[in-house]
Amino acid sequence: MRADAVVVGSGPNGLVAALALARAGRKVLLLEAAERFGGALASAELTLPGRVHDLGATVLAMALASPAFRELRLPGVEFAHPPVAAAHPLDDRPAVLVHRDLSRTAEGLGGDAGAWLATVGAAARVGLPLMEFLLKPLGPWPLWPPPRPVTLARAARFGLAAALPATTLARSAFRTVEGRAVVAGMAAHSMLDLRSPISAGYGLVLAALAHVVGWPLVRGGSQRLADAMVAELRSLGGEAVSGHRVRRLEELDAPTVVLDVTPRQFAAMADLPPAYRRRLLRYRYGPGVFKLDWALDGPVPWRDPAVAGAGTVHLGGTLEEIALSEAEAAAGRHSPRPYVLVVQPYAADPTRGGHTLWAYCHVPNGSRLDMTGVIEAQLERYAPGFRERVLARHAMGPAALEAVNPNLVGGDIGGGLASLGQFVRRPVWSPAPWRTPLPGVFLCSASTPPGAGVHGMGGWQAARLALR
Ligand SMILES: Cc1cc2nc3c(=O)[nH]c(=O)nc-3n(C[C@H](O)[C@H](O)[C@H](O)COP(=O)(O)OP(=O)(O)OC[C@H]3O[C@@H](n4cnc5c(N)ncnc54)[C@H](O)[C@@H]3O)c2cc1C
């Protein structure tokens, strides 16, 4: 097919770009290197036959909040919500539970109920307009459509707290062990040293999303979402080819090319003006992850049974412990007691062939150390007897992750460091960073604003520019 537009890479950003272009009447060819479509939305039987594991994203709150995904009507995609959005177990006291309901969550925080309402609650009460505003973020690039003044004002107030390091927000606004720990657990999703500016912002947004849209997953596995998007593309006359890795732009014959790749890959694919190329090569990748998937013979035996209902569980204990673990990863060291992010899909979805579980911890970019024992020790700490439930396990360190998906450079699942500098310079400082100096060539991956997560907004912005 001679295409009007070629999209390289079928992660959520590539898929959204492809659909936006196809809906605007363009003939779209989507090329994906892997055998499965979806990028970090793909699922596979990683452990035992019939067990569905998500290779990457499972908890798709951002998809529900994203204008790009809300525009799509995808038959066969059903979101399921766990009874509890997130849990944060502690050694010597009950776990902190983040419910969909704001007041219930605040009540559970006792002495920090007011702090939760004043920080996370304030963001949650603005609701979807704030989330949309953040997904089309404030920066040098134009905001379109322009947000209402009241949203702007509230976003500015939110921005003051969001700009802080998570450790500062936790220590200044919260006074209980529980309150401070849950802020750290949320903020650590950013993969930043929690003493870095804006690490509080990531935590506040994620926590607020739990109250605004919930932290749902796709019944049957995230692959269903990717497959539904590919089916929709084909129904619009587009073509989607998997197992086709693009190495150079010269291979492509189309007036518009949208690349769901990171800066280093783009620099290797094209002859770029030297100044732009240098800026791309200065782009920094963040820590990597070491991920484990398990097939279990039953639910995780959490010491606090309330954790069983949570889709996501943050392990690592107190603010101090989590901050130390994240500082180690950011400094290029392995923490012996790392922050571990656990996802238990069975809390919401019984259709994945039994009790499947995944978890990762942050490691230095490109790390080769096997973190299986360390991660399982953190699980044993909060769920004694966990190892006895394991029927099979599958491990992926940074090299294995990058082999499955070249965008996961050195195991970085965020498409680049989420620092303040790279919040506004993603991957370069520009009013429209999705545009490149090559005519008709656009970038759309998580290395463009608004960054990591399944929201498709990079693809949406790139397609919007391409259609202009
Ligand atoms: C383990 C893990 C857990 C995560 N958990 C969550 C979560 O729960 N919730 C959430 O919101 N986000 C999560 N994320 C992050 C989220 O998945 C990513 O931010 C998001 O998928 C980025 O989308 P993308 O389209 O930019 O790129 P990707 O999803 O990385 O897709 C890029 C695609 O491009 C393809 N590609 C690259 N180069 C080429 C080439 N040269 N030729 C052809 N194809 C190419 C790749 O094979 C890949 O399929 C997670 C990520 C990982 C890895």
CSV table of N, CA and C in Angstrom, one decimal, residues 16-111:
chain,number,residue,atom,x,y,z
A,16,VAL,N,-2.7,5.7,18.8
A,16,VAL,CA,-3.5,6.9,18.8
A,16,VAL,C,-3.3,7.7,17.6
A,17,ALA,N,-2.0,7.9,17.3
A,17,ALA,CA,-1.6,8.7,16.1
A,17,ALA,C,-2.2,8.0,14.8
A,18,ALA,N,-2.0,6.7,14.7
A,18,ALA,CA,-2.5,6.0,13.5
A,18,ALA,C,-4.0,6.2,13.4
A,19,LEU,N,-4.7,6.0,14.5
A,19,LEU,CA,-6.2,6.2,14.4
A,19,LEU,C,-6.6,7.6,14.1
A,20,ALA,N,-6.0,8.6,14.7
A,20,ALA,CA,-6.3,10.0,14.4
A,20,ALA,C,-6.1,10.3,13.0
A,21,LEU,N,-5.0,9.8,12.4
A,21,LEU,CA,-4.8,10.1,11.0
A,21,LEU,C,-5.8,9.3,10.1
A,22,ALA,N,-6.1,8.1,10.4
A,22,ALA,CA,-7.0,7.3,9.6
A,22,ALA,C,-8.4,7.9,9.7
A,23,ARG,N,-8.8,8.4,10.9
A,23,ARG,CA,-10.1,9.0,11.0
A,23,ARG,C,-10.2,10.3,10.2
A,24,ALA,N,-9.1,10.9,10.0
A,24,ALA,CA,-9.1,12.1,9.2
A,24,ALA,C,-9.0,11.8,7.7
A,25,GLY,N,-9.1,10.5,7.3
A,25,GLY,CA,-9.2,10.1,5.9
A,25,GLY,C,-7.9,9.7,5.3
A,26,ARG,N,-6.8,9.7,6.1
A,26,ARG,CA,-5.5,9.3,5.6
A,26,ARG,C,-5.4,7.8,5.5
A,27,LYS,N,-4.7,7.4,4.4
A,27,LYS,CA,-4.3,5.9,4.3
A,27,LYS,C,-3.1,5.7,5.2
A,28,VAL,N,-3.3,4.9,6.2
A,28,VAL,CA,-2.2,4.7,7.2
A,28,VAL,C,-1.6,3.3,7.2
A,29,LEU,N,-0.3,3.3,7.2
A,29,LEU,CA,0.4,2.0,7.4
A,29,LEU,C,1.1,2.0,8.7
A,30,LEU,N,0.8,1.1,9.6
A,30,LEU,CA,1.4,1.0,10.9
A,30,LEU,C,2.4,-0.2,10.9
A,31,LEU,N,3.7,0.1,11.2
A,31,LEU,CA,4.7,-0.9,11.3
A,31,LEU,C,5.2,-1.1,12.7
A,32,GLU,N,5.2,-2.4,13.1
A,32,GLU,CA,5.6,-2.7,14.5
A,32,GLU,C,6.7,-3.7,14.4
A,33,ALA,N,7.8,-3.5,15.2
A,33,ALA,CA,8.9,-4.4,15.2
A,33,ALA,C,8.6,-5.7,15.9
A,34,ALA,N,7.8,-5.7,16.9
A,34,ALA,CA,7.5,-6.9,17.7
A,34,ALA,C,6.5,-7.8,16.9
A,35,GLU,N,6.3,-9.0,17.4
A,35,GLU,CA,5.3,-9.9,16.8
A,35,GLU,C,3.9,-9.4,17.2
A,36,ARG,N,3.8,-8.9,18.4
A,36,ARG,CA,2.5,-8.4,18.9
A,36,ARG,C,2.4,-6.9,18.8
A,37,PHE,N,1.2,-6.4,18.6
A,37,PHE,CA,1.0,-5.0,18.6
A,37,PHE,C,0.9,-4.5,20.1
A,38,GLY,N,1.1,-3.2,20.3
A,38,GLY,CA,0.8,-2.7,21.6
A,38,GLY,C,1.9,-2.1,22.4
A,39,GLY,N,3.2,-2.4,22.0
A,39,GLY,CA,4.3,-1.9,22.8
A,39,GLY,C,4.1,-2.3,24.2
A,40,ALA,N,4.2,-1.4,25.1
A,40,ALA,CA,4.1,-1.7,26.5
A,40,ALA,C,2.7,-2.0,26.9
A,41,LEU,N,1.8,-2.2,25.9
A,41,LEU,CA,0.4,-2.6,26.2
A,41,LEU,C,0.2,-4.1,25.9
A,42,ALA,N,1.3,-4.7,25.4
A,42,ALA,CA,1.1,-6.1,25.0
A,42,ALA,C,1.0,-7.1,26.2
A,43,SER,N,0.4,-8.2,25.9
A,43,SER,CA,0.2,-9.3,27.0
A,43,SER,C,0.7,-10.6,26.3
A,44,ALA,N,1.1,-11.5,27.2
A,44,ALA,CA,1.6,-12.8,26.7
A,44,ALA,C,1.5,-13.9,27.8
A,45,GLU,N,1.5,-15.2,27.4
A,45,GLU,CA,1.6,-16.2,28.4
A,45,GLU,C,3.0,-16.4,28.8
A,46,LEU,N,3.5,-15.6,29.8
A,46,LEU,CA,4.9,-15.6,30.1
A,46,LEU,C,5.3,-16.8,31.0
A,47,THR,N,4.3,-17.4,31.7
A,47,THR,CA,4.7,-18.4,32.7
A,47,THR,C,4.1,-19.8,32.3
A,48,LEU,N,2.8,-19.9,32.5
A,48,LEU,CA,2.2,-21.2,32.2
A,48,LEU,C,1.2,-21.1,31.1
A,49,PRO,N,0.8,-22.1,30.4
A,49,PRO,CA,-0.2,-22.0,29.3
A,49,PRO,C,-1.5,-21.5,30.0
A,50,GLY,N,-2.1,-20.6,29.3
A,50,GLY,CA,-3.4,-20.0,29.7
A,50,GLY,C,-3.3,-18.8,30.7
A,51,ARG,N,-2.1,-18.6,31.2
A,51,ARG,CA,-1.9,-17.5,32.1
A,51,ARG,C,-1.6,-16.2,31.3
A,52,VAL,N,-2.4,-15.2,31.5
A,52,VAL,CA,-2.2,-13.9,30.7
A,52,VAL,C,-1.4,-13.0,31.6
A,53,HIS,N,-0.3,-12.5,31.1
A,53,HIS,CA,0.5,-11.5,31.8
A,53,HIS,C,0.7,-10.3,30.9
A,54,ASP,N,0.6,-9.1,31.5
A,54,ASP,CA,0.9,-7.9,30.7
A,54,ASP,C,2.4,-7.7,30.8
A,55,LEU,N,3.0,-7.5,29.5
A,55,LEU,CA,4.4,-7.3,29.5
A,55,LEU,C,4.8,-5.9,30.1
A,56,GLY,N,3.9,-5.0,30.0
A,56,GLY,CA,4.1,-3.7,30.5
A,56,GLY,C,2.9,-3.2,31.3
A,57,ALA,N,2.3,-2.2,30.8
A,57,ALA,CA,1.2,-1.5,31.6
A,57,ALA,C,0.0,-2.4,31.9
A,58,THR,N,-0.5,-2.2,33.1
A,58,THR,CA,-1.8,-2.9,33.5
A,58,THR,C,-2.8,-1.9,34.0
A,59,VAL,N,-2.3,-1.0,34.8
A,59,VAL,CA,-3.2,0.0,35.5
A,59,VAL,C,-3.4,1.2,34.6
A,60,LEU,N,-4.6,1.3,34.0
A,60,LEU,CA,-4.8,2.3,32.9
A,60,LEU,C,-5.6,3.5,33.3
A,61,ALA,N,-5.3,4.1,34.4
A,61,ALA,CA,-6.1,5.3,34.9
A,61,ALA,C,-5.9,6.4,33.9
A,62,MET,N,-4.7,6.6,33.3
A,62,MET,CA,-4.5,7.7,32.4
A,62,MET,C,-5.3,7.5,31.1
A,63,ALA,N,-5.5,6.3,30.7
A,63,ALA,CA,-6.3,6.1,29.5
A,63,ALA,C,-7.7,6.6,29.7
A,64,LEU,N,-8.3,6.4,30.9
A,64,LEU,CA,-9.6,6.9,31.2
A,64,LEU,C,-9.7,8.4,31.3
A,65,ALA,N,-8.6,9.0,31.7
A,65,ALA,CA,-8.6,10.4,31.9
A,65,ALA,C,-8.2,11.2,30.6
A,66,SER,N,-7.6,10.4,29.6
A,66,SER,CA,-7.0,11.1,28.5
A,66,SER,C,-8.1,11.4,27.4
A,67,PRO,N,-8.1,12.7,26.9
A,67,PRO,CA,-9.0,13.0,25.8
A,67,PRO,C,-8.7,12.1,24.6
A,68,ALA,N,-7.5,11.7,24.4
A,68,ALA,CA,-7.2,10.9,23.2
A,68,ALA,C,-7.9,9.6,23.3
A,69,PHE,N,-8.0,9.0,24.4
A,69,PHE,CA,-8.6,7.7,24.5
A,69,PHE,C,-10.1,7.8,24.7
A,70,ARG,N,-10.5,8.9,25.3
A,70,ARG,CA,-12.0,9.1,25.5
A,70,ARG,C,-12.7,9.3,24.2
A,71,GLU,N,-12.0,9.8,23.2
A,71,GLU,CA,-12.6,10.0,21.9
A,71,GLU,C,-12.8,8.7,21.2
A,72,LEU,N,-12.1,7.6,21.6
A,72,LEU,CA,-12.2,6.3,20.9
A,72,LEU,C,-13.4,5.6,21.4
A,73,ARG,N,-14.1,4.9,20.6
A,73,ARG,CA,-15.2,4.0,21.0
A,73,ARG,C,-14.7,2.6,20.6
A,74,LEU,N,-14.2,1.8,21.5
A,74,LEU,CA,-13.6,0.6,21.1
A,74,LEU,C,-14.5,-0.6,21.6
A,75,PRO,N,-15.1,-1.3,20.7
A,75,PRO,CA,-16.0,-2.4,21.1
A,75,PRO,C,-15.1,-3.5,21.7
A,76,GLY,N,-15.6,-4.2,22.7
A,76,GLY,CA,-14.8,-5.3,23.3
A,76,GLY,C,-13.8,-5.0,24.3
A,77,VAL,N,-13.7,-3.7,24.6
A,77,VAL,CA,-12.7,-3.3,25.7
A,77,VAL,C,-13.5,-2.9,26.9
A,78,GLU,N,-13.3,-3.7,28.0
A,78,GLU,CA,-14.0,-3.5,29.2
A,78,GLU,C,-13.1,-3.2,30.3
A,79,PHE,N,-13.3,-2.1,31.0
A,79,PHE,CA,-12.4,-1.8,32.1
A,79,PHE,C,-13.0,-2.4,33.4
A,80,ALA,N,-12.1,-2.9,34.2
A,80,ALA,CA,-12.6,-3.4,35.5
A,80,ALA,C,-11.8,-2.7,36.6
A,81,HIS,N,-12.5,-2.4,37.7
A,81,HIS,CA,-11.9,-1.7,38.8
A,81,HIS,C,-11.7,-2.7,40.0
A,82,PRO,N,-10.5,-2.7,40.6
A,82,PRO,CA,-10.4,-3.5,41.8
A,82,PRO,C,-11.1,-2.8,43.0
A,83,PRO,N,-11.5,-3.6,44.0
A,83,PRO,CA,-12.2,-2.9,45.2
A,83,PRO,C,-11.4,-1.8,45.8
A,84,VAL,N,-10.0,-1.9,45.8
A,84,VAL,CA,-9.2,-0.9,46.3
A,84,VAL,C,-8.2,-0.5,45.2
A,85,ALA,N,-8.0,0.8,45.0
A,85,ALA,CA,-7.1,1.2,43.9
A,85,ALA,C,-5.7,0.8,44.3
A,86,ALA,N,-5.2,1.2,45.5
A,86,ALA,CA,-3.8,0.9,45.8
A,86,ALA,C,-3.7,0.7,47.3
A,87,ALA,N,-2.7,-0.1,47.7
A,87,ALA,CA,-2.5,-0.4,49.1
A,87,ALA,C,-1.0,-0.2,49.4
A,88,HIS,N,-0.8,0.2,50.6
A,88,HIS,CA,0.6,0.4,51.0
A,88,HIS,C,0.8,-0.2,52.4
A,89,PRO,N,1.3,-1.5,52.4
A,89,PRO,CA,1.4,-2.2,53.7
A,89,PRO,C,2.6,-1.6,54.5
A,90,LEU,N,2.5,-1.7,55.8
A,90,LEU,CA,3.6,-1.3,56.7
A,90,LEU,C,3.9,-2.4,57.6
A,91,ASP,N,5.1,-2.4,58.2
A,91,ASP,CA,5.6,-3.5,59.0
A,91,ASP,C,4.7,-3.8,60.3
A,92,ASP,N,4.4,-2.7,61.0
A,92,ASP,CA,3.9,-2.9,62.3
A,92,ASP,C,2.5,-2.3,62.5
A,93,ARG,N,1.8,-2.0,61.4
A,93,ARG,CA,0.5,-1.4,61.5
A,93,ARG,C,-0.3,-1.7,60.3
A,94,PRO,N,-1.6,-1.4,60.3
A,94,PRO,CA,-2.4,-1.8,59.1
A,94,PRO,C,-2.0,-1.0,57.9
A,95,ALA,N,-2.2,-1.6,56.7
A,95,ALA,CA,-1.9,-1.0,55.5
A,95,ALA,C,-2.7,0.3,55.2
A,96,VAL,N,-2.1,1.2,54.5
A,96,VAL,CA,-2.9,2.4,54.1
A,96,VAL,C,-3.6,2.0,52.8
A,97,LEU,N,-4.9,2.3,52.7
A,97,LEU,CA,-5.7,1.9,51.5
A,97,LEU,C,-6.1,3.2,50.8
A,98,VAL,N,-5.9,3.2,49.5
A,98,VAL,CA,-6.4,4.3,48.6
A,98,VAL,C,-7.6,3.8,47.9
A,99,HIS,N,-8.7,4.3,48.3
A,99,HIS,CA,-10.0,3.9,47.6
A,99,HIS,C,-10.4,4.9,46.5
A,100,ARG,N,-11.3,4.4,45.7
A,100,ARG,CA,-11.8,5.4,44.7
A,100,ARG,C,-12.5,6.6,45.4
A,101,ASP,N,-13.1,6.3,46.6
A,101,ASP,CA,-13.8,7.3,47.3
A,101,ASP,C,-12.8,8.2,48.2
A,102,LEU,N,-12.8,9.5,47.9
A,102,LEU,CA,-11.8,10.4,48.6
A,102,LEU,C,-12.0,10.4,50.1
A,103,SER,N,-13.2,10.6,50.5
A,103,SER,CA,-13.4,10.7,52.0
A,103,SER,C,-13.0,9.5,52.7
A,104,ARG,N,-13.4,8.3,52.2
A,104,ARG,CA,-13.0,7.1,52.8
A,104,ARG,C,-11.5,6.9,52.9
A,105,THR,N,-10.8,7.3,51.9
A,105,THR,CA,-9.3,7.3,51.9
A,105,THR,C,-8.8,8.2,53.0
A,106,ALA,N,-9.3,9.4,53.0
A,106,ALA,CA,-8.9,10.4,54.0
A,106,ALA,C,-9.1,9.9,55.4
A,107,GLU,N,-10.3,9.3,55.7
A,107,GLU,CA,-10.7,8.8,57.0
A,107,GLU,C,-9.6,7.8,57.5
A,108,GLY,N,-9.2,6.9,56.5
A,108,GLY,CA,-8.3,5.8,56.9
A,108,GLY,C,-6.9,6.4,57.2
A,109,LEU,N,-6.7,7.6,56.9
A,109,LEU,CA,-5.3,8.2,57.2
A,109,LEU,C,-5.3,8.9,58.6
A,110,GLY,N,-6.4,8.8,59.3
A,110,GLY,CA,-6.4,9.4,60.7
A,110,GLY,C,-5.9,10.8,60.8
A,111,GLY,N,-4.8,11.0,61.4
A,111,GLY,CA,-4.2,12.3,61.7
A,111,GLY,C,-3.8,13.0,60.4
